[in-house]
Tab-separated table of C-alpha atoms and ligand atoms in Angstrom:
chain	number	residue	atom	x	y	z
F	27	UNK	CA	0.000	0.000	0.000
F	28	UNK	CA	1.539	3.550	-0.709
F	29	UNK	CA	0.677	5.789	1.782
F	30	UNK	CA	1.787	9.933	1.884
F	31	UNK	CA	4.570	9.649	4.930
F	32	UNK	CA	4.126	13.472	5.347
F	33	UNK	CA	0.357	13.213	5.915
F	34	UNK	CA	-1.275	12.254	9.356
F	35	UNK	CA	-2.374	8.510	9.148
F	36	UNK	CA	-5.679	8.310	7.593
F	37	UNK	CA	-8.461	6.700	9.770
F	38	UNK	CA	-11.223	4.847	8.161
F	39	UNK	CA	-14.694	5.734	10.387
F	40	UNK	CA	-18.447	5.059	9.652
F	41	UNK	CA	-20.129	7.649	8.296
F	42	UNK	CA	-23.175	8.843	9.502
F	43	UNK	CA	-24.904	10.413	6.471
F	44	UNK	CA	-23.891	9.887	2.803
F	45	UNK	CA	-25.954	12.210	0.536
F	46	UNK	CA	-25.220	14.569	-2.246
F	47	UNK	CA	-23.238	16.659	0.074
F	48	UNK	CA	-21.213	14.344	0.376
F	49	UNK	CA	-20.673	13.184	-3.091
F	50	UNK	CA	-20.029	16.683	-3.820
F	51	UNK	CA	-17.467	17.131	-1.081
F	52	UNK	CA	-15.542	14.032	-2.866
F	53	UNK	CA	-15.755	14.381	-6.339
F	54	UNK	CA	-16.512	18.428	-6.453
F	55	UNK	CA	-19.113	19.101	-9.701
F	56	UNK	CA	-18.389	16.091	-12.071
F	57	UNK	CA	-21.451	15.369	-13.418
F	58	UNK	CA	-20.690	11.683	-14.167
F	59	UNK	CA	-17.694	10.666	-11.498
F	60	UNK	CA	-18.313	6.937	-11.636
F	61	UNK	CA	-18.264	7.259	-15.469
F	62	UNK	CA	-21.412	4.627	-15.328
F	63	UNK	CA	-23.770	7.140	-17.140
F	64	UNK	CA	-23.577	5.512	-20.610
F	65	UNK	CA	-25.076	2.464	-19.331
F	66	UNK	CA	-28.346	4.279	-18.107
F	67	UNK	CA	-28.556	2.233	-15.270
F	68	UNK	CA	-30.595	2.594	-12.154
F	69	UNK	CA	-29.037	2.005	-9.222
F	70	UNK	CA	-29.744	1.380	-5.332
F	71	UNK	CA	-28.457	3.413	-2.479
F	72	UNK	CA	-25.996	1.984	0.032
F	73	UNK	CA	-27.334	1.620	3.771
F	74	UNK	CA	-24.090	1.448	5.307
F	75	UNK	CA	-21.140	3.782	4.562
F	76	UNK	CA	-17.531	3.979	5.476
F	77	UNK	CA	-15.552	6.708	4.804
F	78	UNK	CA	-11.884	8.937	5.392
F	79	UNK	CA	-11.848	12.331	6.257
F	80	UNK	CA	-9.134	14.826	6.732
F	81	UNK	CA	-9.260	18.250	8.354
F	82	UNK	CA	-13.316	17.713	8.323
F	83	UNK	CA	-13.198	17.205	4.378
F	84	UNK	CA	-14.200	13.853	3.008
F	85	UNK	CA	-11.870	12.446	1.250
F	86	UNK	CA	-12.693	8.741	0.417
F	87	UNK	CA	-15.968	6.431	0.652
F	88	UNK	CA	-17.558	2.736	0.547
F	89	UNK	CA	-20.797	1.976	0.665
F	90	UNK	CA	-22.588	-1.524	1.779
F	91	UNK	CA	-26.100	-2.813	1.590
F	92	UNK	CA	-27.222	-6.498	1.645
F	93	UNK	CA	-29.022	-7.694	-1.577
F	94	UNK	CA	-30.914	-10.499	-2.420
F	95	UNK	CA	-29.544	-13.132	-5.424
F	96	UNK	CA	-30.361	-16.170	-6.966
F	97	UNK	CA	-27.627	-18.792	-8.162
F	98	UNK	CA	-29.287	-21.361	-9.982
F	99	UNK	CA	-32.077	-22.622	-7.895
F	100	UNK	CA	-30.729	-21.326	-4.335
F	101	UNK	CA	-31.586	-17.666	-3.272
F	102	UNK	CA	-29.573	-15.735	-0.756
F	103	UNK	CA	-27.981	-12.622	-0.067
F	104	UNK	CA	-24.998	-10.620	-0.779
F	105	UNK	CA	-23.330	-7.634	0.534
F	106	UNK	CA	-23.065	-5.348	-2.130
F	107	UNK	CA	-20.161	-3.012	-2.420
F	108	UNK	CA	-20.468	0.239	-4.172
F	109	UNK	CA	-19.452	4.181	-4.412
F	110	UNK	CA	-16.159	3.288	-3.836
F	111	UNK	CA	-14.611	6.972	-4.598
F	112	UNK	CA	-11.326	8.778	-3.863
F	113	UNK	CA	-11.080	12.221	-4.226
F	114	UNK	CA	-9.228	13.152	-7.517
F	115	UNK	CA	-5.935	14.532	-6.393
F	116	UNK	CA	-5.639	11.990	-3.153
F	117	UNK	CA	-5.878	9.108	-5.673
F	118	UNK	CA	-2.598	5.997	-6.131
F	119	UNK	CA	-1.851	6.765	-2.032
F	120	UNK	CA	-3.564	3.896	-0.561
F	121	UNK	CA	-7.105	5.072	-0.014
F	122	UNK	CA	-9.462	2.688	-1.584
F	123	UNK	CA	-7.334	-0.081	0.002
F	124	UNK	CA	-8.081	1.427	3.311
F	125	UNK	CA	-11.682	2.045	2.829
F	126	UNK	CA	-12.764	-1.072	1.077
F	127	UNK	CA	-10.683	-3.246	3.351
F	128	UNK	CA	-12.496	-1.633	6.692
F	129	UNK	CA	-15.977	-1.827	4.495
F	130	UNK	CA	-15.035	-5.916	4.044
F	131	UNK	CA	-14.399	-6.292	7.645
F	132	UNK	CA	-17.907	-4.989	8.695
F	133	UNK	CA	-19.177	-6.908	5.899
F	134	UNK	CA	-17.813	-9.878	7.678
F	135	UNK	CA	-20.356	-9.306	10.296
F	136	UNK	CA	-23.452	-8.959	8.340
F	137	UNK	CA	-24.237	-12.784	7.704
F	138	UNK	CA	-24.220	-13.096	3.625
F	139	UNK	CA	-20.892	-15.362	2.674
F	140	UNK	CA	-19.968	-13.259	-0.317
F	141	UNK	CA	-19.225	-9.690	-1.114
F	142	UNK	CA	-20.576	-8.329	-4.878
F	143	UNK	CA	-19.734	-5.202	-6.497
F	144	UNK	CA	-20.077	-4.310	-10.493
F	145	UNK	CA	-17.210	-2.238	-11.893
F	146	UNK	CA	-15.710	-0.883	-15.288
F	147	UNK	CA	-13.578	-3.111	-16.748
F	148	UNK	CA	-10.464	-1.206	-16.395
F	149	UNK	CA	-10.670	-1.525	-12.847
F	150	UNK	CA	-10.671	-5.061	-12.870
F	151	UNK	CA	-7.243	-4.975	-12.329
F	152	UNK	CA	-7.138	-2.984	-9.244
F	153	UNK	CA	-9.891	-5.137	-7.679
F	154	UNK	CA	-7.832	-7.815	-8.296
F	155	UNK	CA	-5.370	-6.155	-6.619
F	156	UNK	CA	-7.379	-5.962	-3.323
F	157	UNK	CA	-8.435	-9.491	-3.619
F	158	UNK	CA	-11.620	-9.654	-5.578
F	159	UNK	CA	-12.560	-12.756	-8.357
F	160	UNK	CA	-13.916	-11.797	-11.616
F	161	UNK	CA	-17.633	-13.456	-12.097
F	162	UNK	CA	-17.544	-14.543	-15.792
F	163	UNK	CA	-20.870	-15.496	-16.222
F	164	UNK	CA	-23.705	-13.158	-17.009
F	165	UNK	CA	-25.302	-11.009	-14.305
F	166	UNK	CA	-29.311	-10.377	-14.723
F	167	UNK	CA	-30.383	-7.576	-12.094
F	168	UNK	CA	-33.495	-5.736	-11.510
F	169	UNK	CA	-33.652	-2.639	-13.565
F	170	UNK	CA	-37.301	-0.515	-13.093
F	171	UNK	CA	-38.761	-1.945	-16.787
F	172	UNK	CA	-37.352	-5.601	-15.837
F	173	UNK	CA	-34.397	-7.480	-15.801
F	174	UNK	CA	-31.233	-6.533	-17.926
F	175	UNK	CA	-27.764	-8.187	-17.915
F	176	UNK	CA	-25.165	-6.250	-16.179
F	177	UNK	CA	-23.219	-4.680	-18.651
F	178	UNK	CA	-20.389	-3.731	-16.368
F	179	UNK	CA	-18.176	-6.548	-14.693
F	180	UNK	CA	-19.053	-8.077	-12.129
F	181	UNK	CA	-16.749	-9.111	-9.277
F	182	UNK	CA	-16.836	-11.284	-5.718
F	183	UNK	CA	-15.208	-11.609	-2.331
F	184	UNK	CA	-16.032	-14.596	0.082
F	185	UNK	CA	-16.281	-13.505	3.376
F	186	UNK	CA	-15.764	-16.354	5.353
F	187	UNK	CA	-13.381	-18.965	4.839
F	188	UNK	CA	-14.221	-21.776	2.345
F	189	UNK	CA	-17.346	-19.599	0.644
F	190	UNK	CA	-16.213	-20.533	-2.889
F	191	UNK	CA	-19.128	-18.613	-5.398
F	192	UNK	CA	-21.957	-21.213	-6.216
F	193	UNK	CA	-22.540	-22.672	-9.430
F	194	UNK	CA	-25.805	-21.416	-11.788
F	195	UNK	CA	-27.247	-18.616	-13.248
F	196	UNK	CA	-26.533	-15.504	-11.587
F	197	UNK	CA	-29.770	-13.453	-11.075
F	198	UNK	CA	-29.696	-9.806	-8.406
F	199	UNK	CA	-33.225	-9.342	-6.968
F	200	UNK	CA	-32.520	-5.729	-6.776
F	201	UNK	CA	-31.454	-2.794	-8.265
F	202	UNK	CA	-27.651	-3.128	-8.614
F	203	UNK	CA	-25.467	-1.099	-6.289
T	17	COA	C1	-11.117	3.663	-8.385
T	17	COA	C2	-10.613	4.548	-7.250
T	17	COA	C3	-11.583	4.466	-6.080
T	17	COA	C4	-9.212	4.050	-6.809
T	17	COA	O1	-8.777	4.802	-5.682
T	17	COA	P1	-7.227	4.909	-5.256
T	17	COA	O2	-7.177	5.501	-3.897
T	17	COA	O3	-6.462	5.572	-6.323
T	17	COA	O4	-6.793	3.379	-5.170
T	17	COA	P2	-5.576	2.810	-4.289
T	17	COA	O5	-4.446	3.764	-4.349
T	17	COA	O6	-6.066	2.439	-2.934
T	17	COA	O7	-5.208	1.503	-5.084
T	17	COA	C5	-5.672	0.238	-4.663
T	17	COA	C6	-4.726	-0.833	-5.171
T	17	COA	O8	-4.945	-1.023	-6.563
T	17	COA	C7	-3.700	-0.868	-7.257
T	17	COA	N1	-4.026	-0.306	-8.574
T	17	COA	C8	-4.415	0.948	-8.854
T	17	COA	N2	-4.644	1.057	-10.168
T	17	COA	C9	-4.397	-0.144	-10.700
T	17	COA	C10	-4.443	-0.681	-12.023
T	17	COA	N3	-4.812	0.074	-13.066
T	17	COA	N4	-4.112	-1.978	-12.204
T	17	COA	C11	-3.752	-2.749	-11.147
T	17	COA	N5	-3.684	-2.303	-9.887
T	17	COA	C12	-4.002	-1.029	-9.671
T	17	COA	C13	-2.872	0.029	-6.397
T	17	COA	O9	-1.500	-0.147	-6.642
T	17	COA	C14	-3.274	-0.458	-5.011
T	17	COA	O10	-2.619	-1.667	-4.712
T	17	COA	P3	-1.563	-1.740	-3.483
T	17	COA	O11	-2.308	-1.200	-2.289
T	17	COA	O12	-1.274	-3.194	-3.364
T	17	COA	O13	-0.416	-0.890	-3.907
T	17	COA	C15	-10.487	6.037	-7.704
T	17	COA	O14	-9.720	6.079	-8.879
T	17	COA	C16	-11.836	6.705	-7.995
T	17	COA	O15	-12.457	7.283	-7.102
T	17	COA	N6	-12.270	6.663	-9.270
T	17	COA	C17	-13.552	7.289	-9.675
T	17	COA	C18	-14.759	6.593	-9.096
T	17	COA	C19	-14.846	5.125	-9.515
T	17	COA	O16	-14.746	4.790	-10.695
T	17	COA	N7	-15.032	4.244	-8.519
T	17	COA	C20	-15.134	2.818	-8.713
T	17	COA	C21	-16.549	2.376	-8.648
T	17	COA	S1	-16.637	0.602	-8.917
């Protein structure tokens, strides 16, 4: 992990509200910071968020939610990762490591065995990096005129021990995250 030595150490702490604000306070006005507008997608809000701040300004966030799933004929439920976001200029020091890895270790409390998120593929890679699988198959989730197969990647974390990912079609219940 590459961390700023000339900066205070950066503390991951829940957050207590997430909003626009917030968003704002990240990203500043980009219109489209996730660059996930093309698909047209409609997506869910997170429930619980994680985030680092320094000198009161926000610098970093994950959010988590727990989402129903089919696999083949079993149903269950995921924690779904999402709004992972670094500030622009605090970006390649570390700070999606921190915040995802604190987000995956509350997620280990929350009962699903497997973490979900859906990404662009060029940051396949850096999930990789932090541990994630790549799901190859196809991913139908809940859109509000129906079903529609993920056209991002999608991408999984067990979170317990021996919680390999179940074999069958891959169906979301919900709105992706
Ligand atoms: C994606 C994003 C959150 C990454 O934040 P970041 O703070 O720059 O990421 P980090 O510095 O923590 O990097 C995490 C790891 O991935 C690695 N990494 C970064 N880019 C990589 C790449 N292109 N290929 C492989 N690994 C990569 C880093 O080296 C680091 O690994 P290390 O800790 O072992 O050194 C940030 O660029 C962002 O906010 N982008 C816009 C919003 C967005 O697209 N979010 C993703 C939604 S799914």
């Amino acid at each position: 992990m590459t961390m700023d030595p000339s900066t205070t150490p950066l503390v991951v702490a829940r957050l207590q509200r997430y909003g626009e604000a917030e968003l704002r306070e990240i990203f500043g006005d980009d219109s489209d910071p996730f660059g996930v507008a093309s698909t047209g997608l409609t997506w869910l809000p997170k429930e619980v968020h994680f985030g680092i701040r320094r000198h009161g300004r926000l610098l970093a966030h994950t959010g988590l939610l727990k989402a129903p799933i089919s696999v083949g004929d079993h149903t269950t439920d995921v924690v779904g990762f999402g709004g992972v976001a670094v500030a622009p200029e605090w970006r390649g020091r570390g700070l999606a490591r921190l915040v995802v890895t604190a987000a995956l270790e509350h997620a280990r409390t929350m009962g699903p065995r497997h973490g979900l998120l859906f990404c662009r593929p060029p940051l396949v890679a850096l999930y990789e990096r932090l541990g994630w699988r790549t799901l190859p198959e196809q991913v139908r989730v809940e859109q509000p005129r129906g079903p529609v197969i993920m056209p991002l990647r999608t991408m999984w974390t067990p979170l317990r021990a021996d919680a390999p990912w179940p074999t069958g079609p891959v169906r979301l219940r919900s709105l992706p995250f």
